[in-house]
Coordinates of C-alpha atoms and ligand atoms in Angstrom, one line a residue:
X9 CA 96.8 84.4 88.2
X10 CA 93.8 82.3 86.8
X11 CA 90.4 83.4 86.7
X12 CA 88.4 81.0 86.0
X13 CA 85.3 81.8 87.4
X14 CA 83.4 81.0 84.0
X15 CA 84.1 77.4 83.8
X16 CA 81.4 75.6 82.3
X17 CA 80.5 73.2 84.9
X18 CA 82.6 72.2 88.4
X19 CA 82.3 68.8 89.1
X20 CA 81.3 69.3 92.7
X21 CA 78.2 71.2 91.8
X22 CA 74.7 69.9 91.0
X23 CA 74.5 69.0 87.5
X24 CA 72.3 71.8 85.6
X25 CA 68.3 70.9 86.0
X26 CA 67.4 74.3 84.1
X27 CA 65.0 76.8 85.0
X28 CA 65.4 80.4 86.1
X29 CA 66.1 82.1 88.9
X30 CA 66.0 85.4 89.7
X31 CA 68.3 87.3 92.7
X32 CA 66.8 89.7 94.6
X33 CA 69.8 92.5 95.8
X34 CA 73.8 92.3 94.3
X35 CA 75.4 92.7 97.3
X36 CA 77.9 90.1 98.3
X37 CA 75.6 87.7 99.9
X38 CA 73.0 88.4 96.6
X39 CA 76.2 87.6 94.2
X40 CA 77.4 84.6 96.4
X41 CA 74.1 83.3 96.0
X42 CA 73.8 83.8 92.2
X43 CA 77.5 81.8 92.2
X44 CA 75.8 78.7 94.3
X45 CA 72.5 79.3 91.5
X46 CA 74.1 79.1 88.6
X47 CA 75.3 75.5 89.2
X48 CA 72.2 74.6 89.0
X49 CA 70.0 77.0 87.0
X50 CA 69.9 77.7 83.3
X51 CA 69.3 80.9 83.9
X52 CA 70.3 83.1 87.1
X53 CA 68.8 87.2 86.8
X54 CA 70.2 89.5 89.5
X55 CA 68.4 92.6 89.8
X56 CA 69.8 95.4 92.3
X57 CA 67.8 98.9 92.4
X58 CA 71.1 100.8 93.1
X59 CA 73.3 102.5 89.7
X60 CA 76.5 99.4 90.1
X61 CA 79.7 101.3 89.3
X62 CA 82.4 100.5 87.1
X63 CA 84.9 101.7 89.6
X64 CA 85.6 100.5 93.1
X65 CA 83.4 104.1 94.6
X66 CA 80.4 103.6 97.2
X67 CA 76.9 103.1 96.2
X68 CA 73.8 104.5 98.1
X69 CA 72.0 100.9 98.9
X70 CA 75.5 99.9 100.8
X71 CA 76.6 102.9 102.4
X72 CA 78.3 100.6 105.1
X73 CA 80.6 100.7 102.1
X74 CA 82.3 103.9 103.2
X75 CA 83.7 102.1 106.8
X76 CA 86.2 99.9 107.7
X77 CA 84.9 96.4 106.1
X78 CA 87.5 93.3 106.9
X79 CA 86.5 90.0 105.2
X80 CA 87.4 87.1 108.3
X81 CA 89.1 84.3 107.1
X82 CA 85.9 81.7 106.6
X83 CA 84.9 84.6 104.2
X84 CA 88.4 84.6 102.7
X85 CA 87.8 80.4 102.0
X86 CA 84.3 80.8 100.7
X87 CA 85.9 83.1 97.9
X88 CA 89.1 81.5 97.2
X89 CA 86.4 78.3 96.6
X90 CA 84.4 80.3 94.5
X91 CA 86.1 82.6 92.9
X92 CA 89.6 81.1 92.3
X93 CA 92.1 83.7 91.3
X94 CA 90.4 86.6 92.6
X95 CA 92.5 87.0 95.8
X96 CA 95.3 86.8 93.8
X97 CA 94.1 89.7 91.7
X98 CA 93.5 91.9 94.2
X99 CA 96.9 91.1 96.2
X100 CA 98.6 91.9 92.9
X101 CA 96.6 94.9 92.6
X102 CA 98.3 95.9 95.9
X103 CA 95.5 95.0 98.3
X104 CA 97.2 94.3 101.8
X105 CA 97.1 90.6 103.2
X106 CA 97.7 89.7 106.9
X107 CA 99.9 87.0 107.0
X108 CA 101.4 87.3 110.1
X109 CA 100.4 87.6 113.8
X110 CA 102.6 91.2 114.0
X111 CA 100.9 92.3 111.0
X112 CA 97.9 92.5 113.4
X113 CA 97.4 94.2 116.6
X114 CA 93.9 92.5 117.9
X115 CA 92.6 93.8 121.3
X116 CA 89.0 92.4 121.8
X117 CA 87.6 93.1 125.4
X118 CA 90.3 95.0 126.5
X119 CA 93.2 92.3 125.9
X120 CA 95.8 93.4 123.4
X121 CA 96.3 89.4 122.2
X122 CA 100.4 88.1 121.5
X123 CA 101.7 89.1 118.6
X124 CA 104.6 86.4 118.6
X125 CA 104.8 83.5 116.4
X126 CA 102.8 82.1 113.7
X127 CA 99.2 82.1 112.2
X128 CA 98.5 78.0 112.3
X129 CA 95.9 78.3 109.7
X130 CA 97.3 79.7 106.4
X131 CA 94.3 81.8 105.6
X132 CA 95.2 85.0 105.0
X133 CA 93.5 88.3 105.7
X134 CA 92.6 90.6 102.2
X135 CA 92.1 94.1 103.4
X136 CA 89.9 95.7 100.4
X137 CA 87.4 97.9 100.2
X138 CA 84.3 97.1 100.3
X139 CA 83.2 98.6 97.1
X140 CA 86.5 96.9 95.4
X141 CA 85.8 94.0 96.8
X142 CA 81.7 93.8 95.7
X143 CA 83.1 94.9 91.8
X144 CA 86.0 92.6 91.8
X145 CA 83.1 89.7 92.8
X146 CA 80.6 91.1 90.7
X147 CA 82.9 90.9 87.6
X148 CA 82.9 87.3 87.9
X149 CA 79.6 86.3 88.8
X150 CA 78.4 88.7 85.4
X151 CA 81.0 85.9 83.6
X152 CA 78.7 83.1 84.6
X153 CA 77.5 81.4 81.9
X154 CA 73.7 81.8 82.2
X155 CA 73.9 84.9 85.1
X156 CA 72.7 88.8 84.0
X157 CA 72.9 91.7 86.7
X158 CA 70.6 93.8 85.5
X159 CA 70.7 97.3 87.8
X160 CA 68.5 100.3 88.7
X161 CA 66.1 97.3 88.9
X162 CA 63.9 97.2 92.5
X163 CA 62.0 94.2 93.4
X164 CA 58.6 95.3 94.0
X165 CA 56.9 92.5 95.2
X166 CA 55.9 88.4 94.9
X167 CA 53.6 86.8 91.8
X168 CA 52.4 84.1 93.2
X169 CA 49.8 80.9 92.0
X170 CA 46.2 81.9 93.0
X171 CA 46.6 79.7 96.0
X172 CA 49.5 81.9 97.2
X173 CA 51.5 78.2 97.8
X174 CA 54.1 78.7 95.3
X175 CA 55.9 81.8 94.4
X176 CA 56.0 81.9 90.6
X177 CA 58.4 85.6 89.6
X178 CA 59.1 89.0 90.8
X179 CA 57.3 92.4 90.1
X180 CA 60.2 94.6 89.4
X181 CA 60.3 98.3 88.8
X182 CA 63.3 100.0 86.4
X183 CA 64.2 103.0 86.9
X184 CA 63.9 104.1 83.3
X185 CA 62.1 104.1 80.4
X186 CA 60.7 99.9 81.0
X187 CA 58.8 100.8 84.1
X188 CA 57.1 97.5 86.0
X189 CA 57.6 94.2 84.6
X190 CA 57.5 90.5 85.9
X191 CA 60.1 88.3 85.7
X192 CA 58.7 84.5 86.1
X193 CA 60.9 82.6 88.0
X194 CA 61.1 78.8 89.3
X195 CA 62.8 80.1 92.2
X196 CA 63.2 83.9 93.8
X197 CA 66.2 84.7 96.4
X198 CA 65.8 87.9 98.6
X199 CA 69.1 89.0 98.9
X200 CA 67.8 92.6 99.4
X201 CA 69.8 93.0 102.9
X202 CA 68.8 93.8 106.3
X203 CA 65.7 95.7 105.0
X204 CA 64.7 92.1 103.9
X205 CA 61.2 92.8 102.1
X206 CA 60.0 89.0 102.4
X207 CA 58.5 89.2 106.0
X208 CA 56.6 92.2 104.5
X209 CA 55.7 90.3 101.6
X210 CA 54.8 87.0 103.3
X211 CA 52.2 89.0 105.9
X212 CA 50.4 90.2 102.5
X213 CA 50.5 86.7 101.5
X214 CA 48.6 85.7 104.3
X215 CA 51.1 84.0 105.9
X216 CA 53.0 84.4 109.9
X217 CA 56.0 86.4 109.2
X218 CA 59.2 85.1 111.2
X219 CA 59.7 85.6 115.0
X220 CA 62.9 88.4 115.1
X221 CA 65.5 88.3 117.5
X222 CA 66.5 91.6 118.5
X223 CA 69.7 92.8 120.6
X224 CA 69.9 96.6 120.6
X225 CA 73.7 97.2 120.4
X226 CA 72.9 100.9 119.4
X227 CA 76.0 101.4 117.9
X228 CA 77.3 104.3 115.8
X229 CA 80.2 104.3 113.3
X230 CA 82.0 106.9 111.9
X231 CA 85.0 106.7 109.8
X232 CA 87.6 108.6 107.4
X233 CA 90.6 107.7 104.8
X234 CA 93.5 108.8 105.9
X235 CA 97.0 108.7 104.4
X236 CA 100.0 107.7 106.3
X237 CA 104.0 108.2 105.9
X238 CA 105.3 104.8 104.5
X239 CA 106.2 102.1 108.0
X240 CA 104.1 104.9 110.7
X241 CA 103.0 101.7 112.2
X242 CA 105.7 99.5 111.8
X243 CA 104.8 95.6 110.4
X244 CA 100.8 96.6 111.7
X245 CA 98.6 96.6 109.0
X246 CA 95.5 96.5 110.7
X247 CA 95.1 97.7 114.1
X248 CA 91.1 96.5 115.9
X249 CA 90.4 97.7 119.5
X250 CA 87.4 96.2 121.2
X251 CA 85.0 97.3 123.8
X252 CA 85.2 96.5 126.9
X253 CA 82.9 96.8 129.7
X254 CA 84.4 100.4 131.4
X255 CA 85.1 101.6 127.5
X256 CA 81.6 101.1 125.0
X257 CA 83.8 102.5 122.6
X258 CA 86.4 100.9 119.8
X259 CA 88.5 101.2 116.7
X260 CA 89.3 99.3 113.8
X261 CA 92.4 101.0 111.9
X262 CA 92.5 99.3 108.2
X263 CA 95.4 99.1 105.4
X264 CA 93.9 99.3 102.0
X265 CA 96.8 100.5 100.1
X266 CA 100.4 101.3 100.3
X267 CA 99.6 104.2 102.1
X268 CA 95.4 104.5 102.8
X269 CA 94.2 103.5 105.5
X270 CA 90.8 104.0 106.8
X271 CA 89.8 104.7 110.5
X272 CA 86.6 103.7 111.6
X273 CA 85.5 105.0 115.4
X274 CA 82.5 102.8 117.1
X275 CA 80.5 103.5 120.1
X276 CA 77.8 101.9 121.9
X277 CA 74.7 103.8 122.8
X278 CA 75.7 106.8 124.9
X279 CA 79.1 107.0 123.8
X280 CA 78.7 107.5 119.7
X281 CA 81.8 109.0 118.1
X282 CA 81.3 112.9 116.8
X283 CA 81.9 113.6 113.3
X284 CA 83.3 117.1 113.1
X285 CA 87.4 116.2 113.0
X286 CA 88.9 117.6 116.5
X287 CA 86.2 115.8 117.9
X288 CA 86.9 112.7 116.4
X289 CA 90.3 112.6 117.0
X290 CA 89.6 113.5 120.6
X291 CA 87.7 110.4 120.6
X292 CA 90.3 108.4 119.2
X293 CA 92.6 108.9 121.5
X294 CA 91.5 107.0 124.7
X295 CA 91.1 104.2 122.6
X296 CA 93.8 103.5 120.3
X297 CA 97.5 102.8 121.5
X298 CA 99.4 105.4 121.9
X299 CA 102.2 105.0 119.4
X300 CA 99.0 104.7 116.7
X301 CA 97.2 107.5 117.7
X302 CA 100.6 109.5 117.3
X303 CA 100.8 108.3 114.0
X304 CA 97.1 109.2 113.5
X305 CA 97.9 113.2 114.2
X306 CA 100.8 113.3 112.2
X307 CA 98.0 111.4 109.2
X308 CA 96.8 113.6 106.2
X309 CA 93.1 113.2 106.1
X310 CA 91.9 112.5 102.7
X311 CA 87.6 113.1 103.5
X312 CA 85.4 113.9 105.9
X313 CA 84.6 112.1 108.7
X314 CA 80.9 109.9 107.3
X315 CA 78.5 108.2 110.1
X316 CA 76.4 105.1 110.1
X317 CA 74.1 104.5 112.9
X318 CA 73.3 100.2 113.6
X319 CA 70.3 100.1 116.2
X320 CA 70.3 96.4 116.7
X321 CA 71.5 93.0 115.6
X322 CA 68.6 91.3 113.8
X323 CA 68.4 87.2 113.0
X324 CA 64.8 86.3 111.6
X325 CA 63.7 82.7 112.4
X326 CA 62.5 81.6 108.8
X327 CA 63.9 78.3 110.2
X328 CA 61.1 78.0 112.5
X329 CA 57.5 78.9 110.2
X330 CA 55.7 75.9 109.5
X331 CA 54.2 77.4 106.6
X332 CA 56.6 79.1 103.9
X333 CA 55.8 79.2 100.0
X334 CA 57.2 77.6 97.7
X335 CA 59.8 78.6 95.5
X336 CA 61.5 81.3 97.3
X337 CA 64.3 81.7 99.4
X338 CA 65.9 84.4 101.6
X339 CA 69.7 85.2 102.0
X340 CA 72.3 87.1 103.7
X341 CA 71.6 89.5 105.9
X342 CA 67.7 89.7 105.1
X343 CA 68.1 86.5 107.5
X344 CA 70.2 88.0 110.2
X345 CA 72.5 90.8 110.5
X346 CA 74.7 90.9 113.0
X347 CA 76.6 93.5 114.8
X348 CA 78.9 94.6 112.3
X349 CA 82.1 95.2 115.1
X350 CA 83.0 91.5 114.7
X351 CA 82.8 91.4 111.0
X352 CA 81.0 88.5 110.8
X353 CA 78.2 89.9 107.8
X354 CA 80.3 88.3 104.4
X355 CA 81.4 85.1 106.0
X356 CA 78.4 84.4 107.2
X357 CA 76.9 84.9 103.3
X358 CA 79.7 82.2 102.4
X359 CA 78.7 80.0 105.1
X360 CA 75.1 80.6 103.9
X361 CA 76.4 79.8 100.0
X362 CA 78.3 76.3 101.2
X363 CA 74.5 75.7 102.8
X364 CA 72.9 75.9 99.8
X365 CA 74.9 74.6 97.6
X366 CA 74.6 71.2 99.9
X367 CA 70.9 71.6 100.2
X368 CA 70.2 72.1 95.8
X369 CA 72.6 69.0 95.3
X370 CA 70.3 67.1 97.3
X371 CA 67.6 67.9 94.8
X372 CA 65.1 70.7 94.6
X373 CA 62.3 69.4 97.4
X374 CA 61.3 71.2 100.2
X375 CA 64.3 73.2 99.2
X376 CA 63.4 76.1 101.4
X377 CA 62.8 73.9 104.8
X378 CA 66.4 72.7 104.5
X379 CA 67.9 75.6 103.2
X380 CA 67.0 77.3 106.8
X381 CA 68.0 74.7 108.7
X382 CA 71.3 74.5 107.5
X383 CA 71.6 78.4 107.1
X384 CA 70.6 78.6 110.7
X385 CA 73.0 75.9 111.7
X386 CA 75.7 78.3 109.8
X387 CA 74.3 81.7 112.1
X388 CA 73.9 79.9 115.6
X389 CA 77.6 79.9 115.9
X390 CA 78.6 83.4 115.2
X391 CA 75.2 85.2 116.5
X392 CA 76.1 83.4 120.0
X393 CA 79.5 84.6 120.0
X394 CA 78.4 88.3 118.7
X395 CA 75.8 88.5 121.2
X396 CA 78.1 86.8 124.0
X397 CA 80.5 89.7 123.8
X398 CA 78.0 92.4 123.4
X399 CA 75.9 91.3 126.6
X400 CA 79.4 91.4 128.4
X401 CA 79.1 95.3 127.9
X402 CA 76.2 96.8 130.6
X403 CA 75.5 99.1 128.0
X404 CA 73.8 96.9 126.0
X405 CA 69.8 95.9 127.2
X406 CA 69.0 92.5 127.3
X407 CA 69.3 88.9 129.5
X408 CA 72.1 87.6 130.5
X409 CA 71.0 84.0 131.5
X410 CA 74.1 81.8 133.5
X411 CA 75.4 80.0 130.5
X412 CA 75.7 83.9 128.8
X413 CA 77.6 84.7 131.9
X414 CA 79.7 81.7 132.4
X415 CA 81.2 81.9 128.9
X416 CA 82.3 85.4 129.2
X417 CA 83.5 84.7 132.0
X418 CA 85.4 82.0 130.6
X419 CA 86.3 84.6 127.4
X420 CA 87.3 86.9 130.2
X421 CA 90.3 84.4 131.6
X422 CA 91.2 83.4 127.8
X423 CA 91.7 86.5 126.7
X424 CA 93.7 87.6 129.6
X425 CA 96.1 84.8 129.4
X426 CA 96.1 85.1 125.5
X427 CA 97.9 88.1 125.8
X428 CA 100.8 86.5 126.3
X429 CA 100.1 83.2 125.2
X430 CA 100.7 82.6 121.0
X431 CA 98.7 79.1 121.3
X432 CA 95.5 80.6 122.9
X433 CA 95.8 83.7 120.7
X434 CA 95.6 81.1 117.8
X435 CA 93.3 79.2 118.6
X436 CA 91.1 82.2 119.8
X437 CA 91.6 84.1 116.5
X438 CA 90.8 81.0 114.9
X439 CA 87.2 80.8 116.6
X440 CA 86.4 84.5 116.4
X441 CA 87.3 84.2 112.4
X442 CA 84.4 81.6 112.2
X443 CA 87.2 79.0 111.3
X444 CA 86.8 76.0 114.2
X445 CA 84.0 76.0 116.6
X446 CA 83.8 77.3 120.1
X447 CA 84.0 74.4 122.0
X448 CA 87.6 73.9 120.5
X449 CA 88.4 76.4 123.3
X450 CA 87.7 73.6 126.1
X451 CA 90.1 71.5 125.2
X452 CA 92.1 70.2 128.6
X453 CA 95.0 71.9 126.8
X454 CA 93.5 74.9 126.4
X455 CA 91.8 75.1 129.6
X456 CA 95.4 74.3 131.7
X457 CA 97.0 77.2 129.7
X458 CA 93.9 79.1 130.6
X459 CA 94.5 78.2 134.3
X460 CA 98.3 78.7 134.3
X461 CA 98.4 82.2 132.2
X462 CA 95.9 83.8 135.0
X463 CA 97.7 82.2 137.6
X464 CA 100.9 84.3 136.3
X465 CA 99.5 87.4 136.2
X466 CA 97.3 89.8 138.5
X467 CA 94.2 90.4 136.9
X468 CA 93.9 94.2 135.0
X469 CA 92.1 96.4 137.2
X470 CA 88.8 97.2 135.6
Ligands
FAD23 C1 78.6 99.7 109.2 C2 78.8 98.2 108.8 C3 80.0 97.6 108.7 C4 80.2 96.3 108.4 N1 81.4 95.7 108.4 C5 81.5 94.5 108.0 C6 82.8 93.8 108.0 O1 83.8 94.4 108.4 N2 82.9 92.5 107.6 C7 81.8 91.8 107.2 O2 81.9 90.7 106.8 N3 80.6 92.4 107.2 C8 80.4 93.7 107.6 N4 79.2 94.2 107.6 C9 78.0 93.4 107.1 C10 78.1 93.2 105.6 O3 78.1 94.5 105.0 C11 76.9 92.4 105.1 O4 76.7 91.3 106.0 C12 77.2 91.8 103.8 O5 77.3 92.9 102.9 C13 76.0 90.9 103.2 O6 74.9 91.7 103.1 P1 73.8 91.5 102.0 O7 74.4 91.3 100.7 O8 72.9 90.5 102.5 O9 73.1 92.9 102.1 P2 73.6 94.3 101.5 O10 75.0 94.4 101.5 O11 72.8 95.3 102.3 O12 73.1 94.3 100.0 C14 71.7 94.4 99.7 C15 71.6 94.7 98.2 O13 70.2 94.7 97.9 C16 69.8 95.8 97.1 N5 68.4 96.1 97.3 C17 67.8 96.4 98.5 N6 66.5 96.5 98.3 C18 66.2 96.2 97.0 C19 65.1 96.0 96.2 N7 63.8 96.2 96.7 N8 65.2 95.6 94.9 C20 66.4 95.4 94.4 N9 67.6 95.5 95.1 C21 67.5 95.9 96.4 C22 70.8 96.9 97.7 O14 71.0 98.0 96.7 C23 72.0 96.1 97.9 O15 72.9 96.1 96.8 C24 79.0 95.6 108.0 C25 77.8 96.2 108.0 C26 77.6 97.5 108.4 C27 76.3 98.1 108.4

């Protein structure tokens, strides 16, 4: 196993131009960011207000931490490109990896998809924790040449030139003796997460903050480790049950280790999972298979159950201001954060990273303009399919234009000849993990399969 992470230069990347950045928020899209940076920065400073651990335990600014947190396969690439060796590290440190289609019982919308043959694309599944994963990535980013994470460190606000066109540092606040500072930067990257503190900061600027597009999922998590007798469910290592339109409610039933797992219940508004623990295995049990929520009772619960409530996905247009500053960017989920059933979150931050490391090869002019392009270009595809599915459950408020309509439609028919169907599953799976585009799925291929597999079967009774 290599880890080689602190190379001093990869061909591929930028050549050096100097200067300093400074990283606003060392969560994973903050610390995928700082990767992409340091190709091209001297100097890369991460600053994260939160106490980072030594250990894999949770932090307070990412208590999504504490529920089930599956990286897709697009986010697997982005990190075997990035950070070679440290899948490897964590496999030999007994992480799980989904390898195969019956390691994996998948049942978006109601479908429980084939579990026969085999995985086309030979990107596995990790199954980490979150906080394991964040410290096994953080570890290599703090090996950059050039990078510092310096923690209990909170971005404050901008320093900006008189004429507020060009961002020029970061007021920063440290939580101990130091007190406020400013860091002078060429360039500043709010990575600060969903909170995102630049459309604040840009208003005080005197500048239009971006237009937000809002879908009220109102969805509640709650979750608990559990540990299981060895084999309780079988080959499965990860067991994910959907919402469907009659059922706002789902599962997602994680490996992390031999023998912890962690449950995590979801509900749409209306129908949020209960945290005390009869009342959560009550809840369970409508929506996991049966064999699994057997396995489930006869579990030793190693915590309480914890909640996490998620009002609505969020994607800011930054894409779309005409006037932006100079010399600052915004990343991850302080762009859009999406509805976190589908898992989409650390891809999309690896997307985001392959963006911008395209957009600072091509040189550091109107860096900011095409940076949120192509990050948008990155988001289009998986906000679509996230808000497809959850406008396909009435719960959820908001317009369902035709074309919305048509394609779930059109999921609707996939999905129900993808159960038994190892080619759709695949190439399904293969869209929903942000690996090949949606329109793969209307290939005449795909769309005759789609017509026979319904033709074969009665349609479910909803
Ligand atoms: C319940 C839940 C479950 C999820 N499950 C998945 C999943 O299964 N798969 C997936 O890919 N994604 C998932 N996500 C999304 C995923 O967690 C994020 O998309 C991903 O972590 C990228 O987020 P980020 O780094 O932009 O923000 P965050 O992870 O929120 O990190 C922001 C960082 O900024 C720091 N910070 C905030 N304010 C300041 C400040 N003023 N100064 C300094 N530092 C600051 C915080 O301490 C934190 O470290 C889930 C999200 C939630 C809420």
């Amino acid at each position: 196993m290599s880890d080689d992470t602190a190379r001093p230069h990869d061909p591929k990347e930028p050549r050096a131009r100097g200067g300093h950045c400074v990283v606003l928020g060392a969560g994973i899209a903050g610390l995928f960011a700082a990767r992409v940076l340091s190709g091209t920065f001297d100097r890369v400073t991460v600053v994260d207000r939160d106490t980072l651990p030594e250990t894999d335990e949770n932090r307070r600014g990412v208590p999504q931490g504490r529920h089930a947190h599956a990286i897709l396969p697009a986010g697997t690439r982005g990190l075997q490109e990035m950070f070679p060796g440290l899948l490897e590290g964590l496999e030999a440190a007994g992480v799980p990896v989904v390898r195969e289609p019956t390691e994996m019982h998948f049942a978006p919308g109601g479908h429980p998809l084939c579990q026969e043959g085999r995985y086309a694309d030979p990107t596995p599944t990790y199954q980490p924790t979150r906080p394991q994963l964040e410290r096994q990535v953080r570890a290599r980013v703090r090996k950059l040449p050039g990078v510092e994470i310096i923690d209990r460190c909170e971005a404050a606000g901008l320093v900006c030139t008189p004429d507020g066109t060009r961002v020029t540092g970061v007021r920063v606040v440290h939580r101990d003796a130091r007190g406020e500072r400013e860091l002078t930067a060429d360039l500043v990257v709010d990575a600060t997460g969903r909170g995102g503190r630049t459309t604040r900061w840009l208003a005080d600027l005197g500048y239009e903050p971006p237009r937000e597009d809002k879908i009220p999922v109102d969805i509640k998590y709650v979750s608990r480790t559990l540990r299981l007798a060895p084999g309780a469910l079988g080959r499965r290592k990860v067991v994910i049950v959907g919402a469907e339109p009659g059922r706002p409610t789902g599962a997602t039933f994680l490996q992390h280790q031999q023998d912890r797992w962690m449950l995590t219940l979801i509900g749409y508004g209306g129908h949020h999972p209960p945290t005390d623990p009869a009342g959560f295995l009550e809840f369970a049990k409508p929506v996991l298979p049966s064999d699994v929520f057997e396995a489930l009772c006869a579990a030793e619960p190693l915590d309480d159950p914890v909640a996490h409530r998620y009002p609505a996905s969020v994607r800011r247009r930054y894409e779309r201001l005409r006037r932006f500053p100079e010399g600052l960017l915004v990343f991850g989920d302080a762009i859009c954060s999406f509805n976190p059933v589908y898992g989409q979150g650390m891809s999309v931050a690896a997307l985001q990273a392959a963006a911008l490391r395209e957009c600072l090869a091509q040189g550091p002019d109107r860096l900011s303009y095409r940076f949120f392009r192509a990050a948008a270009r990155r988001i289009e595809v998986a906000w679509q399919m996230a808000v497809g599915s959850d406008l396909a459950l009435p719960q959820v408020e908001g317009d369902r234009p035709l074309p919305v309509r048509l394609t779930n439609a059109w999921f609707e028919r996939l999905l129900t000849a993808a159960e038994r169907d190892p080619a759709l599953t695949q190439e399904f799976v293969k869209v929903s993990s942000l690996l090949s585009p949606p329109l793969i799925l209307l290939h005449p291929v795909t769309v005759g399969r789609v017509v026979l597999g319904n033709l074969r079967r009665t349609p479910r009774a909803r």
